[in-house]
Amino acid sequence: MSTLITNIGELVTNAPQAGPRPGGGTGSRAGQPPGAGSFAAIADAALVIEGGQVAWTGPAARAPAADEAVDAGGRAVLPGFVDSHAHLVFAGERGAEFAARMAGQPYRAGGIRTTVAATRNATDDQLRANLRRLAAELLAQGTTTFECKSGYGLTTADEQRSVALAAEVTPEVTYLGAHVVPPEFDGDPAGYVALVCGEMLTECAPHARWVDVFCEQGAFGPDEAAAILAAGAAAGLQARVHANQLGPGPGVQVAVAAGAASADHCTYLSDADVDALASSGTVATLLPGVEFSTRQPYPDALRLLAAGATVAIATDCNPGSCFTSSMALCIALAVREMRMTTEQAVWAATAGGARALRRADVGHLGAGARADLVMLDAPSHTYLAYRPGVPLTTAVWQAGHLVSGDRPAASASRGRGRGR
Ligand SMILES: [Zn+2]
């Protein structure tokens, strides 16, 4: 069974084989330095899905026949968003803390403890219901791959059930026992690190792919972080690090030294940090929703891009510092507040996220990619930033299956963005 989606106003492929289109228009353009991956798109395009994968992309006029056809009506089609940083296993909410922060109180890492208390008091079914609601919210907005962290349990039993629940909704599960030191270990942080590296890791590792640590003043220092990542690696988990969010610090260097897939936040970087990211396989994952929601300075994305670092954008969806699940909002912030081009921002939210999860099958629409697509009610990707806050996602495919939105009409009555 093959499906042809045709009359696509702009097809973002992020695939080099799309090549530059003679005559320009909204055709392919390099949005990233060589080696860091490139935005690429085809105007007036078509795409064929077969066996859950992308079988063909190219100009609509040259599209091959297929078993069924879908008319995109001139709308844009992009790779599904890849949200490589989210904290979705929790109970409770912190709306009052947000309101107080907007009234002038600063964000501190200790606020996490509020959610820890609520999460420990919740039943499995309450956590599962909240998690599934959020996962559905992501998917409906076009996020077809997402990472999900533990980190609001902070006991062996509560971390174990957090990663087990996360594994019900995504293969990209991260063990974040090292989120903060819980209250019962006040005065004994070494004892907590021993637990995180010992019994808690043993119970969580079978359900997780990744190990993460919040390396920051008020959370975990560089030696503790390195020890936790090393213990995780010994248990078969790959590293990622919350780094340099609240101030300058050792997080990025710890991440690069550990061969982490990603250093996340990267708000306060030294020249040495930028060099380390640019010369390593560690992706710089920027989370502009956090700076928006905590009213903090944004990371310097252009400095990282100019140095040749690979940049991803993710939501950091969590009940404390940033409670958005919208990759579209994060793209708009990256463009408006961090001065990324629309091409750079969309690449970072798709292919960049895939790099941060070391996934070659998502984040692009080259032949053989998983057929994860988001269709916008707009003629180009630019509208994600041009129309901030507007729900533009009209249909979402995951592995070739329409999983959200209505099947686009077979008629061409909304041809190619005329009048919009
Ligand atoms: Zn986070």
mmCIF file of C-alpha atoms in Angstrom, residues 122-309:
data_model
loop_
_atom_site.group_PDB
_atom_site.id
_atom_site.type_symbol
_atom_site.label_atom_id
_atom_site.label_comp_id
_atom_site.label_asym_id
_atom_site.label_seq_id
_atom_site.Cartn_x
_atom_site.Cartn_y
_atom_site.Cartn_z
ATOM 1 C CA ALA A 122 0.227 10.328 43.158
ATOM 2 C CA THR A 123 -0.953 6.886 42.125
ATOM 3 C CA ASP A 124 0.452 5.158 39.045
ATOM 4 C CA ASP A 125 -2.857 5.729 37.288
ATOM 5 C CA GLN A 126 -2.797 9.454 38.058
ATOM 6 C CA LEU A 127 0.748 9.759 36.692
ATOM 7 C CA ARG A 128 -0.145 7.668 33.647
ATOM 8 C CA ALA A 129 -3.239 9.763 32.869
ATOM 9 C CA ASN A 130 -1.285 13.029 33.054
ATOM 10 C CA LEU A 131 1.543 11.579 30.960
ATOM 11 C CA ARG A 132 -0.811 10.299 28.264
ATOM 12 C CA ARG A 133 -2.679 13.600 28.120
ATOM 13 C CA LEU A 134 0.608 15.429 27.555
ATOM 14 C CA ALA A 135 1.848 12.869 25.006
ATOM 15 C CA ALA A 136 -1.387 13.311 23.050
ATOM 16 C CA GLU A 137 -0.969 17.076 23.278
ATOM 17 C CA LEU A 138 2.518 16.831 21.755
ATOM 18 C CA LEU A 139 1.385 14.548 18.945
ATOM 19 C CA ALA A 140 -1.588 16.755 18.024
ATOM 20 C CA GLN A 141 0.844 19.652 17.583
ATOM 21 C CA GLY A 142 3.098 17.698 15.251
ATOM 22 C CA THR A 143 5.708 16.259 17.609
ATOM 23 C CA THR A 144 6.183 12.692 16.404
ATOM 24 C CA THR A 145 9.285 11.840 18.449
ATOM 25 C CA PHE A 146 9.879 12.972 22.006
ATOM 26 C CA GLU A 147 12.197 12.247 24.872
ATOM 27 C CA CYS A 148 10.778 11.880 28.377
ATOM 28 C CA LYS A 149 12.695 12.137 31.645
ATOM 29 C CA SER A 150 12.078 10.846 35.136
ATOM 30 C CA GLY A 151 13.299 13.076 37.955
ATOM 31 C CA TYR A 152 10.283 13.937 40.079
ATOM 32 C CA GLY A 153 10.354 10.729 42.101
ATOM 33 C CA LEU A 154 13.875 10.716 43.561
ATOM 34 C CA THR A 155 13.367 7.490 45.467
ATOM 35 C CA THR A 156 14.233 4.135 43.926
ATOM 36 C CA ALA A 157 10.580 3.121 43.714
ATOM 37 C CA ASP A 158 9.349 6.467 42.391
ATOM 38 C CA GLU A 159 12.106 6.783 39.792
ATOM 39 C CA GLN A 160 11.574 3.180 38.706
ATOM 40 C CA ARG A 161 7.853 3.726 38.130
ATOM 41 C CA SER A 162 8.563 7.036 36.371
ATOM 42 C CA VAL A 163 10.853 5.469 33.753
ATOM 43 C CA ALA A 164 8.531 2.474 33.387
ATOM 44 C CA LEU A 165 5.575 4.803 32.712
ATOM 45 C CA ALA A 166 7.620 6.901 30.275
ATOM 46 C CA ALA A 167 8.545 3.727 28.367
ATOM 47 C CA GLU A 168 4.823 3.194 27.711
ATOM 48 C CA VAL A 169 4.738 6.318 25.518
ATOM 49 C CA THR A 170 8.241 6.674 23.995
ATOM 50 C CA PRO A 171 11.437 4.688 23.406
ATOM 51 C CA GLU A 172 13.459 7.806 24.311
ATOM 52 C CA VAL A 173 13.355 7.418 28.086
ATOM 53 C CA THR A 174 15.842 9.238 30.292
ATOM 54 C CA TYR A 175 16.749 8.338 33.854
ATOM 55 C CA LEU A 176 17.113 11.639 35.732
ATOM 56 C CA GLY A 177 17.493 10.516 39.323
ATOM 57 C CA ALA A 178 20.072 13.320 39.506
ATOM 58 C CA HIS A 179 17.554 16.126 39.069
ATOM 59 C CA VAL A 180 17.988 17.619 42.559
ATOM 60 C CA VAL A 181 18.968 16.207 45.949
ATOM 61 C CA PRO A 182 15.674 15.347 47.675
ATOM 62 C CA PRO A 183 14.879 16.793 51.121
ATOM 63 C CA GLU A 184 15.554 13.555 52.999
ATOM 64 C CA PHE A 185 19.205 13.753 51.853
ATOM 65 C CA ASP A 186 19.748 17.358 52.981
ATOM 66 C CA GLY A 187 23.211 17.350 54.533
ATOM 67 C CA ASP A 188 24.144 14.092 52.786
ATOM 68 C CA PRO A 189 24.378 14.772 49.052
ATOM 69 C CA ALA A 190 27.089 12.093 48.723
ATOM 70 C CA GLY A 191 24.658 9.560 50.096
ATOM 71 C CA TYR A 192 22.118 10.543 47.438
ATOM 72 C CA VAL A 193 24.692 10.339 44.630
ATOM 73 C CA ALA A 194 25.568 6.833 45.849
ATOM 74 C CA LEU A 195 21.888 5.878 45.622
ATOM 75 C CA VAL A 196 21.559 7.388 42.127
ATOM 76 C CA CYS A 197 24.642 5.433 40.991
ATOM 77 C CA GLY A 198 23.628 2.258 42.820
ATOM 78 C CA GLU A 199 20.282 0.687 43.589
ATOM 79 C CA MET A 200 18.188 3.376 41.853
ATOM 80 C CA LEU A 201 20.200 3.010 38.623
ATOM 81 C CA THR A 202 19.926 -0.772 38.744
ATOM 82 C CA GLU A 203 16.137 -0.548 38.968
ATOM 83 C CA CYS A 204 15.767 2.168 36.297
ATOM 84 C CA ALA A 205 18.301 1.155 33.634
ATOM 85 C CA PRO A 206 16.161 -1.636 32.113
ATOM 86 C CA HIS A 207 13.457 0.921 31.223
ATOM 87 C CA ALA A 208 15.724 3.723 29.949
ATOM 88 C CA ARG A 209 17.996 4.572 27.035
ATOM 89 C CA TRP A 210 19.584 7.698 28.528
ATOM 90 C CA VAL A 211 21.043 9.015 31.792
ATOM 91 C CA ASP A 212 20.876 12.735 32.553
ATOM 92 C CA VAL A 213 22.156 14.958 35.361
ATOM 93 C CA PHE A 214 21.303 18.536 36.321
ATOM 94 C CA CYS A 215 24.848 19.926 36.617
ATOM 95 C CA GLU A 216 24.262 23.333 38.164
ATOM 96 C CA GLN A 217 24.787 25.341 41.337
ATOM 97 C CA GLY A 218 22.134 24.041 43.745
ATOM 98 C CA ALA A 219 21.925 20.673 41.972
ATOM 99 C CA PHE A 220 25.013 18.510 41.210
ATOM 100 C CA GLY A 221 28.689 19.502 40.839
ATOM 101 C CA PRO A 222 31.062 18.360 38.083
ATOM 102 C CA ASP A 223 32.587 15.413 39.967
ATOM 103 C CA GLU A 224 29.174 14.147 41.033
ATOM 104 C CA ALA A 225 27.837 14.573 37.500
ATOM 105 C CA ALA A 226 30.780 12.730 35.932
ATOM 106 C CA ALA A 227 30.377 9.871 38.407
ATOM 107 C CA ILE A 228 26.636 9.587 37.672
ATOM 108 C CA LEU A 229 27.197 9.578 33.892
ATOM 109 C CA ALA A 230 29.955 6.960 34.241
ATOM 110 C CA ALA A 231 27.720 4.735 36.357
ATOM 111 C CA GLY A 232 24.941 5.159 33.799
ATOM 112 C CA ALA A 233 27.299 4.232 30.959
ATOM 113 C CA ALA A 234 28.346 1.097 32.838
ATOM 114 C CA ALA A 235 24.639 0.191 33.017
ATOM 115 C CA GLY A 236 24.244 0.719 29.252
ATOM 116 C CA LEU A 237 22.773 4.238 29.305
ATOM 117 C CA GLN A 238 23.976 7.039 27.016
ATOM 118 C CA ALA A 239 24.622 10.482 28.487
ATOM 119 C CA ARG A 240 22.882 13.835 28.250
ATOM 120 C CA VAL A 241 23.347 16.782 30.623
ATOM 121 C CA HIS A 242 21.389 19.802 31.878
ATOM 122 C CA ALA A 243 24.224 22.310 31.525
ATOM 123 C CA ASN A 244 24.910 26.007 32.013
ATOM 124 C CA GLN A 245 21.286 27.072 32.461
ATOM 125 C CA LEU A 246 21.385 29.406 35.445
ATOM 126 C CA GLY A 247 24.974 30.627 35.189
ATOM 127 C CA PRO A 248 28.462 29.802 33.907
ATOM 128 C CA GLY A 249 29.605 26.379 35.061
ATOM 129 C CA PRO A 250 31.213 23.052 34.236
ATOM 130 C CA GLY A 251 28.156 21.317 32.741
ATOM 131 C CA VAL A 252 29.113 21.590 29.073
ATOM 132 C CA GLN A 253 32.650 20.352 29.710
ATOM 133 C CA VAL A 254 31.321 17.435 31.748
ATOM 134 C CA ALA A 255 28.930 16.582 28.910
ATOM 135 C CA VAL A 256 31.585 16.706 26.194
ATOM 136 C CA ALA A 257 34.075 14.723 28.296
ATOM 137 C CA ALA A 258 31.443 12.029 28.810
ATOM 138 C CA GLY A 259 30.657 11.890 25.089
ATOM 139 C CA ALA A 260 27.100 13.015 25.796
ATOM 140 C CA ALA A 261 24.639 13.168 22.915
ATOM 141 C CA SER A 262 23.526 16.588 24.072
ATOM 142 C CA ALA A 263 24.239 19.429 26.465
ATOM 143 C CA ASP A 264 20.911 21.097 27.170
ATOM 144 C CA HIS A 265 20.191 24.770 27.967
ATOM 145 C CA CYS A 266 23.657 26.240 27.124
ATOM 146 C CA THR A 267 22.539 29.705 28.205
ATOM 147 C CA TYR A 268 25.820 30.791 29.828
ATOM 148 C CA LEU A 269 28.786 29.585 27.742
ATOM 149 C CA SER A 270 32.477 30.478 27.774
ATOM 150 C CA ASP A 271 34.506 30.502 24.561
ATOM 151 C CA ALA A 272 35.981 27.173 25.676
ATOM 152 C CA ASP A 273 32.459 25.749 26.058
ATOM 153 C CA VAL A 274 31.519 26.849 22.530
ATOM 154 C CA ASP A 275 34.749 25.372 21.150
ATOM 155 C CA ALA A 276 34.150 22.112 23.002
ATOM 156 C CA LEU A 277 30.641 21.780 21.558
ATOM 157 C CA ALA A 278 31.761 22.710 18.047
ATOM 158 C CA SER A 279 34.563 20.153 18.030
ATOM 159 C CA SER A 280 32.606 17.278 19.548
ATOM 160 C CA GLY A 281 29.592 15.134 18.738
ATOM 161 C CA THR A 282 27.654 16.764 21.569
ATOM 162 C CA VAL A 283 24.645 18.714 20.320
ATOM 163 C CA ALA A 284 23.826 22.075 21.929
ATOM 164 C CA THR A 285 20.112 21.804 22.732
ATOM 165 C CA LEU A 286 18.515 25.193 23.325
ATOM 166 C CA LEU A 287 15.259 25.509 25.252
ATOM 167 C CA PRO A 288 13.984 29.025 24.579
ATOM 168 C CA GLY A 289 10.621 28.327 26.200
ATOM 169 C CA VAL A 290 12.480 28.248 29.524
ATOM 170 C CA GLU A 291 13.962 31.697 29.069
ATOM 171 C CA PHE A 292 10.542 32.945 27.957
ATOM 172 C CA SER A 293 8.803 31.410 30.985
ATOM 173 C CA THR A 294 11.465 32.432 33.515
ATOM 174 C CA ARG A 295 12.170 35.831 31.960
ATOM 175 C CA GLN A 296 15.886 35.078 31.622
ATOM 176 C CA PRO A 297 18.361 35.972 28.867
ATOM 177 C CA TYR A 298 18.204 33.680 25.830
ATOM 178 C CA PRO A 299 21.182 31.511 24.804
ATOM 179 C CA ASP A 300 23.369 32.850 21.989
ATOM 180 C CA ALA A 301 22.351 30.510 19.185
ATOM 181 C CA LEU A 302 24.189 32.437 16.482
ATOM 182 C CA ARG A 303 27.489 32.170 18.364
ATOM 183 C CA LEU A 304 27.082 28.390 18.470
ATOM 184 C CA LEU A 305 26.083 28.169 14.802
ATOM 185 C CA ALA A 306 28.944 30.424 13.721
ATOM 186 C CA ALA A 307 31.385 28.150 15.562
ATOM 187 C CA GLY A 308 29.983 25.102 13.773
ATOM 188 C CA ALA A 309 28.152 23.498 16.690
#
